[in-house]
């Protein structure tokens, strides 16, 4: 354990915040959580209880119950003992800036302030801080207590030391952090997802495919291959003996013709209605908690297989 970071403050305890709390507790950290919303503590404890039971059933924690969680509605007081802060507030720039200005004023300059923001530019958040050099993106993939990637971005002001410390901390708590040197809206993962979201919504809204058919295409065609070795390796394998270069040089014209034919959609009320109606059969029959539980159990098995595959390969770096 990194003794320098033994207590983590989790600010904002919605879906992402609660998952972070469970993850930090599972990796031996004390957690002080803070959220001003009425009833937030009760909802947090119910969510962490649920996550903990799942973690225990998966063998990821040995204890049947957890300790080390404290809750304080007073933000400044909650931050008083923190060595690292993981913020999970609303995805609104003005709200983030006001929150980070308060956190910056309430903590020692040595404390890393990380945001779980899924797409805001960190430089715009740092701009409101007296000590912007310790403010970074630490964007997890939902749910953080299961999926290992964290995107770390320093923007214009974060120091190399702060980035290194954030990377080391996330590694210490079982994450696989990736450092993105350039900041862009949506970071890496969400930009990749956004490209796919646009096309799948276009295909469904124009009647080319149903939501069920799109999901089947991902689950039984694209998803398994990408989970096993990633899209670049699979693209390389598509080129046969010539590999990735052959795909790009020989099959490139066909690929570019598909790119120019990809759909562009605006989420009008009519398109939203059409897409939701198409997806109703997939999601309406089960409660979200059951869907999430089945997803998490399946993803855990997929991740275990992916790790086994990676361990059998030559060493590589992200």
Short mmCIF file of C-alpha atoms in Angstrom, two decimals:
data_model
loop_
_atom_site.label_atom_id
_atom_site.label_comp_id
_atom_site.label_asym_id
_atom_site.label_seq_id
_atom_site.Cartn_x
_atom_site.Cartn_y
_atom_site.Cartn_z
CA UNK A 1 0.00 0.00 0.00
CA UNK A 2 1.11 3.52 -0.73
CA UNK A 3 1.31 4.82 2.86
CA UNK A 4 1.30 8.41 1.64
CA UNK A 5 -2.29 8.01 0.41
CA UNK A 6 -4.24 6.09 3.02
CA UNK A 7 -7.35 8.30 3.19
CA UNK A 8 -9.36 9.26 0.12
CA UNK A 9 -12.11 11.84 -0.03
CA UNK A 10 -14.88 10.99 -2.48
CA UNK A 11 -16.87 14.09 -3.36
CA UNK A 12 -20.22 13.36 -4.97
CA UNK A 13 -21.73 9.95 -4.21
CA UNK A 14 -23.99 9.12 -7.14
CA UNK A 15 -23.49 6.07 -9.34
CA UNK A 16 -19.79 6.71 -10.05
CA UNK A 17 -18.96 8.06 -6.60
CA UNK A 18 -20.52 5.09 -4.80
CA UNK A 19 -18.63 2.66 -7.03
CA UNK A 20 -15.37 4.52 -6.32
CA UNK A 21 -16.08 4.31 -2.58
CA UNK A 22 -16.50 0.54 -2.76
CA UNK A 23 -13.32 0.22 -4.83
CA UNK A 24 -11.18 2.29 -2.47
CA UNK A 25 -12.51 0.42 0.57
CA UNK A 26 -11.79 -2.89 -1.14
CA UNK A 27 -8.18 -1.77 -1.54
CA UNK A 28 -7.67 -0.90 2.09
CA UNK A 29 -8.20 2.84 2.04
CA UNK A 30 -10.13 4.90 4.53
CA UNK A 31 -12.83 6.86 2.71
CA UNK A 32 -14.48 10.12 3.71
CA UNK A 33 -17.46 10.74 1.42
CA UNK A 34 -19.31 14.00 1.00
CA UNK A 35 -22.46 14.96 -0.87
CA UNK A 36 -24.86 17.80 -0.05
CA UNK A 37 -27.96 16.12 -1.48
CA UNK A 38 -30.70 15.18 0.98
CA UNK A 39 -30.57 11.45 1.77
CA UNK A 40 -27.20 11.02 0.06
CA UNK A 41 -25.60 9.10 2.92
CA UNK A 42 -28.38 6.53 3.05
CA UNK A 43 -28.31 5.97 -0.70
CA UNK A 44 -24.51 5.68 -0.62
CA UNK A 45 -24.51 3.03 2.07
CA UNK A 46 -27.15 0.98 0.25
CA UNK A 47 -25.10 1.17 -2.97
CA UNK A 48 -21.81 0.29 -1.25
CA UNK A 49 -23.50 -2.63 0.55
CA UNK A 50 -24.67 -3.94 -2.83
CA UNK A 51 -21.24 -3.49 -4.43
CA UNK A 52 -19.52 -5.13 -1.47
CA UNK A 53 -21.74 -8.22 -1.60
CA UNK A 54 -20.86 -8.56 -5.28
CA UNK A 55 -17.14 -8.06 -4.63
CA UNK A 56 -17.27 -10.70 -1.89
CA UNK A 57 -19.16 -13.16 -4.06
CA UNK A 58 -16.56 -12.66 -6.79
CA UNK A 59 -13.73 -13.32 -4.35
CA UNK A 60 -12.36 -9.81 -4.77
CA UNK A 61 -12.65 -9.12 -1.05
CA UNK A 62 -12.40 -11.70 1.73
CA UNK A 63 -14.28 -9.80 4.43
CA UNK A 64 -18.07 -10.11 4.42
CA UNK A 65 -18.43 -6.55 5.65
CA UNK A 66 -16.42 -3.37 5.26
CA UNK A 67 -15.19 -0.66 7.57
CA UNK A 68 -13.48 2.64 7.07
CA UNK A 69 -16.32 4.63 5.47
CA UNK A 70 -17.21 7.99 6.96
CA UNK A 71 -19.71 10.52 5.64
CA UNK A 72 -19.81 14.27 6.15
CA UNK A 73 -22.13 16.72 4.42
CA UNK A 74 -19.65 19.50 5.18
CA UNK A 75 -17.22 19.48 2.26
CA UNK A 76 -14.37 21.36 3.90
CA UNK A 77 -14.52 19.17 6.99
CA UNK A 78 -14.59 16.01 4.88
CA UNK A 79 -11.47 17.10 3.04
CA UNK A 80 -9.54 17.77 6.21
CA UNK A 81 -7.98 14.30 6.53
CA UNK A 82 -7.76 13.43 2.82
CA UNK A 83 -4.51 12.57 1.05
CA UNK A 84 -6.25 12.25 -2.34
CA UNK A 85 -9.59 13.60 -3.60
CA UNK A 86 -11.79 11.91 -6.21
CA UNK A 87 -14.54 14.29 -7.37
CA UNK A 88 -17.73 13.04 -9.04
CA UNK A 89 -19.99 16.07 -9.24
CA UNK A 90 -22.38 17.01 -12.08
CA UNK A 91 -20.87 17.22 -15.57
CA UNK A 92 -21.31 20.98 -15.74
CA UNK A 93 -18.29 23.25 -16.09
CA UNK A 94 -19.54 26.02 -13.80
CA UNK A 95 -20.39 23.51 -11.08
CA UNK A 96 -16.99 21.83 -11.41
CA UNK A 97 -15.15 25.14 -11.29
CA UNK A 98 -16.96 26.28 -8.15
CA UNK A 99 -16.39 22.89 -6.50
CA UNK A 100 -12.70 22.76 -7.36
CA UNK A 101 -12.16 26.31 -6.15
CA UNK A 102 -13.53 25.23 -2.77
CA UNK A 103 -11.52 21.99 -2.70
CA UNK A 104 -8.37 23.83 -3.74
CA UNK A 105 -8.79 26.29 -0.87
CA UNK A 106 -9.58 23.58 1.69
CA UNK A 107 -6.66 21.19 1.06
CA UNK A 108 -2.89 21.23 1.25
CA UNK A 109 -1.20 21.88 -2.12
CA UNK A 110 0.30 18.38 -1.91
CA UNK A 111 -3.14 16.73 -2.12
CA UNK A 112 -4.05 15.54 -5.62
CA UNK A 113 -7.47 16.72 -6.77
CA UNK A 114 -8.82 14.35 -9.44
CA UNK A 115 -12.07 14.66 -11.35
CA UNK A 116 -14.06 11.78 -12.74
CA UNK A 117 -15.33 14.10 -15.49
CA UNK A 118 -16.24 12.09 -18.56
CA UNK A 119 -15.42 14.77 -21.09
CA UNK A 120 -14.63 18.27 -19.79
CA UNK A 121 -11.22 19.77 -20.54
CA UNK A 122 -9.18 19.74 -17.34
CA UNK A 123 -7.47 23.04 -18.23
CA UNK A 124 -10.82 24.82 -17.86
CA UNK A 125 -11.22 23.35 -14.37
CA UNK A 126 -7.65 24.09 -13.32
CA UNK A 127 -8.11 27.74 -14.27
CA UNK A 128 -10.20 28.42 -11.17
CA UNK A 129 -7.60 27.01 -8.74
CA UNK A 130 -4.74 28.67 -6.86
CA UNK A 131 -2.78 25.41 -7.13
CA UNK A 132 -3.69 24.07 -10.60
CA UNK A 133 -0.52 21.98 -10.73
CA UNK A 134 -2.16 19.23 -8.62
CA UNK A 135 -5.51 19.12 -10.51
CA UNK A 136 -5.93 16.20 -12.95
CA UNK A 137 -8.51 14.11 -14.72
CA UNK A 138 -8.89 10.65 -13.21
CA UNK A 139 -11.73 9.38 -15.39
CA UNK A 140 -12.90 5.84 -14.61
CA UNK A 141 -15.03 3.57 -16.75
CA UNK A 142 -18.39 2.70 -15.21
CA UNK A 143 -18.45 0.82 -12.89
CA UNK A 144 -15.11 1.81 -11.29
CA UNK A 145 -15.19 -1.09 -8.82
CA UNK A 146 -15.02 -3.51 -11.77
CA UNK A 147 -13.41 -1.98 -14.85
CA UNK A 148 -9.70 -1.20 -14.43
CA UNK A 149 -8.94 1.64 -16.86
CA UNK A 150 -8.54 5.19 -15.52
CA UNK A 151 -7.73 8.01 -17.95
CA UNK A 152 -5.25 10.45 -16.38
CA UNK A 153 -4.88 13.84 -18.05
CA UNK A 154 -2.86 16.80 -16.82
CA UNK A 155 -3.93 19.53 -19.21
CA UNK A 156 -2.03 22.82 -19.33
CA UNK A 157 -1.13 23.16 -15.66
CA UNK A 158 -0.71 19.80 -13.91
CA UNK A 159 2.89 19.04 -12.96
CA UNK A 160 4.73 15.92 -14.05
CA UNK A 161 5.02 15.04 -10.35
CA UNK A 162 1.25 15.23 -9.83
CA UNK A 163 0.60 13.06 -12.87
CA UNK A 164 3.17 10.50 -11.69
CA UNK A 165 1.67 10.43 -8.20
CA UNK A 166 -1.86 10.00 -9.57
CA UNK A 167 -0.70 7.18 -11.86
CA UNK A 168 1.09 5.47 -8.95
CA UNK A 169 -1.92 5.79 -6.65
CA UNK A 170 -4.36 4.36 -9.17
CA UNK A 171 -1.96 1.50 -9.82
CA UNK A 172 -1.70 0.87 -6.07
CA UNK A 173 -5.47 0.49 -5.83
CA UNK A 174 -5.63 -2.04 -8.64
CA UNK A 175 -6.34 0.23 -11.59
CA UNK A 176 -4.66 0.30 -14.99
CA UNK A 177 -4.16 4.03 -15.56
CA UNK A 178 -3.34 5.42 -18.98
CA UNK A 179 -1.79 8.87 -19.30
CA UNK A 180 -3.18 10.89 -22.20
CA UNK A 181 -0.70 13.59 -23.19
CA UNK A 182 -3.22 15.69 -25.12
CA UNK A 183 -6.58 16.83 -23.74
CA UNK A 184 -9.63 16.55 -25.97
CA UNK A 185 -13.34 16.62 -25.24
CA UNK A 186 -14.50 13.17 -24.15
CA UNK A 187 -10.94 11.95 -23.53
CA UNK A 188 -10.16 8.59 -25.21
CA UNK A 189 -12.78 6.02 -24.22
CA UNK A 190 -15.81 8.24 -24.65
CA UNK A 191 -14.64 9.53 -28.02
CA UNK A 192 -14.34 5.95 -29.25
CA UNK A 193 -17.76 5.14 -27.83
CA UNK A 194 -19.28 8.32 -29.25
CA UNK A 195 -18.27 7.35 -32.78
CA UNK A 196 -20.05 4.02 -32.37
CA UNK A 197 -23.07 5.57 -30.62
CA UNK A 198 -23.61 7.94 -33.54
CA UNK A 199 -23.65 5.17 -36.10
CA UNK A 200 -25.80 2.77 -34.08
CA UNK A 201 -28.40 5.47 -33.40
CA UNK A 202 -28.34 6.40 -37.09
CA UNK A 203 -28.86 2.76 -38.15
CA UNK A 204 -31.74 2.26 -35.72
CA UNK A 205 -33.41 5.62 -36.42
CA UNK A 206 -33.35 4.99 -40.19
CA UNK A 207 -34.67 1.44 -39.91
CA UNK A 208 -31.51 -0.28 -41.13
CA UNK A 209 -31.33 -2.36 -37.94
CA UNK A 210 -33.15 -2.76 -34.65
CA UNK A 211 -31.59 -2.07 -31.27
CA UNK A 212 -31.57 -5.83 -30.64
CA UNK A 213 -29.69 -6.46 -33.89
CA UNK A 214 -27.10 -3.80 -33.06
CA UNK A 215 -26.57 -5.29 -29.61
CA UNK A 216 -26.26 -8.77 -31.14
CA UNK A 217 -23.66 -7.52 -33.63
CA UNK A 218 -21.55 -6.15 -30.79
CA UNK A 219 -22.02 -9.13 -28.43
CA UNK A 220 -21.44 -11.93 -30.93
CA UNK A 221 -19.16 -10.36 -33.56
CA UNK A 222 -17.20 -7.22 -32.72
CA UNK A 223 -17.15 -7.36 -28.92
CA UNK A 224 -15.49 -10.76 -28.36
CA UNK A 225 -12.67 -10.03 -30.82
CA UNK A 226 -12.02 -6.54 -29.44
CA UNK A 227 -12.10 -7.79 -25.85
CA UNK A 228 -9.58 -10.50 -26.67
CA UNK A 229 -6.94 -8.42 -28.45
CA UNK A 230 -8.24 -4.94 -29.27
CA UNK A 231 -9.26 -3.34 -32.57
CA UNK A 232 -5.79 -2.59 -33.95
CA UNK A 233 -4.56 -6.18 -33.55
CA UNK A 234 -7.78 -7.47 -35.11
CA UNK A 235 -7.41 -5.04 -38.01
CA UNK A 236 -3.86 -6.32 -38.46
CA UNK A 237 -5.12 -9.91 -38.57
CA UNK A 238 -7.64 -8.92 -41.25
CA UNK A 239 -4.70 -8.17 -43.55
CA UNK A 240 -3.37 -11.72 -43.55
CA UNK A 241 0.35 -11.95 -44.22
CA UNK A 242 0.48 -8.26 -45.09
CA UNK A 243 -1.03 -7.27 -41.76
CA UNK A 244 -2.18 -3.78 -40.83
CA UNK A 245 -0.31 -2.10 -43.70
CA UNK A 246 -2.12 -4.26 -46.29
CA UNK A 247 -5.50 -3.46 -44.75
CA UNK A 248 -4.84 0.28 -44.83
CA UNK A 249 -3.23 0.34 -48.29
CA UNK A 250 -5.28 -2.26 -50.19
CA UNK A 251 -8.61 -2.26 -48.37
CA UNK A 252 -8.40 1.42 -47.46
CA UNK A 253 -10.52 2.70 -50.36
CA UNK A 254 -13.40 0.43 -49.32
CA UNK A 255 -13.03 1.55 -45.71
CA UNK A 256 -13.05 5.19 -46.74
CA UNK A 257 -16.20 4.67 -48.77
CA UNK A 258 -17.88 3.36 -45.61
CA UNK A 259 -16.62 6.36 -43.62
CA UNK A 260 -18.13 8.81 -46.07
CA UNK A 261 -21.42 6.91 -45.86
CA UNK A 262 -21.62 6.89 -42.07
CA UNK A 263 -24.67 8.59 -40.63
CA UNK A 264 -24.90 11.95 -38.89
CA UNK A 265 -27.76 12.31 -36.47
CA UNK A 266 -29.26 15.05 -34.34
CA UNK A 267 -31.06 13.78 -31.27
CA UNK A 268 -34.47 15.21 -32.03
CA UNK A 269 -37.44 14.10 -29.90
CA UNK A 270 -38.62 11.97 -32.82
CA UNK A 271 -35.31 10.12 -33.15
CA UNK A 272 -35.09 9.63 -29.40
CA UNK A 273 -38.61 8.14 -29.37
CA UNK A 274 -37.75 5.80 -32.26
CA UNK A 275 -34.53 4.55 -30.65
CA UNK A 276 -36.08 4.08 -27.20
CA UNK A 277 -39.04 2.21 -28.71
CA UNK A 278 -36.67 -0.11 -30.57
CA UNK A 279 -34.75 -0.82 -27.36
CA UNK A 280 -37.80 -1.39 -25.19
CA UNK A 281 -37.77 -5.17 -25.65
CA UNK A 282 -34.15 -5.30 -24.52
CA UNK A 283 -34.48 -3.34 -21.30
CA UNK A 284 -38.12 -3.01 -20.21
CA UNK A 285 -38.51 -6.53 -18.87
CA UNK A 286 -35.87 -6.22 -16.15
CA UNK A 287 -34.98 -3.72 -13.47
CA UNK A 288 -31.72 -1.84 -13.90
CA UNK A 289 -30.23 -3.51 -10.82
CA UNK A 290 -30.70 -6.96 -12.38
CA UNK A 291 -29.35 -5.83 -15.73
CA UNK A 292 -26.31 -4.28 -14.05
CA UNK A 293 -25.71 -7.38 -11.91
CA UNK A 294 -25.74 -9.68 -14.93
CA UNK A 295 -23.52 -7.27 -16.87
CA UNK A 296 -20.98 -7.05 -14.06
CA UNK A 297 -20.78 -10.83 -13.63
CA UNK A 298 -20.27 -11.31 -17.37
CA UNK A 299 -17.72 -8.50 -17.65
CA UNK A 300 -15.75 -9.98 -14.73
CA UNK A 301 -15.45 -13.27 -16.63
CA UNK A 302 -14.48 -11.48 -19.85
CA UNK A 303 -11.84 -9.45 -18.01
CA UNK A 304 -10.42 -12.58 -16.41
CA UNK A 305 -10.09 -14.19 -19.85
CA UNK A 306 -8.54 -11.01 -21.29
CA UNK A 307 -5.97 -10.90 -18.48
CA UNK A 308 -5.10 -14.55 -19.12
CA UNK A 309 -4.59 -13.79 -22.81
CA UNK A 310 -2.49 -10.70 -22.05
CA UNK A 311 -0.30 -12.63 -19.60
CA UNK A 312 0.53 -15.12 -22.32
CA UNK A 313 1.62 -12.41 -24.76
CA UNK A 314 4.97 -10.59 -25.08
CA UNK A 315 5.22 -7.57 -22.81
CA UNK A 316 3.64 -4.40 -24.18
CA UNK A 317 2.87 -0.88 -23.01
CA UNK A 318 -0.27 1.20 -23.30
#
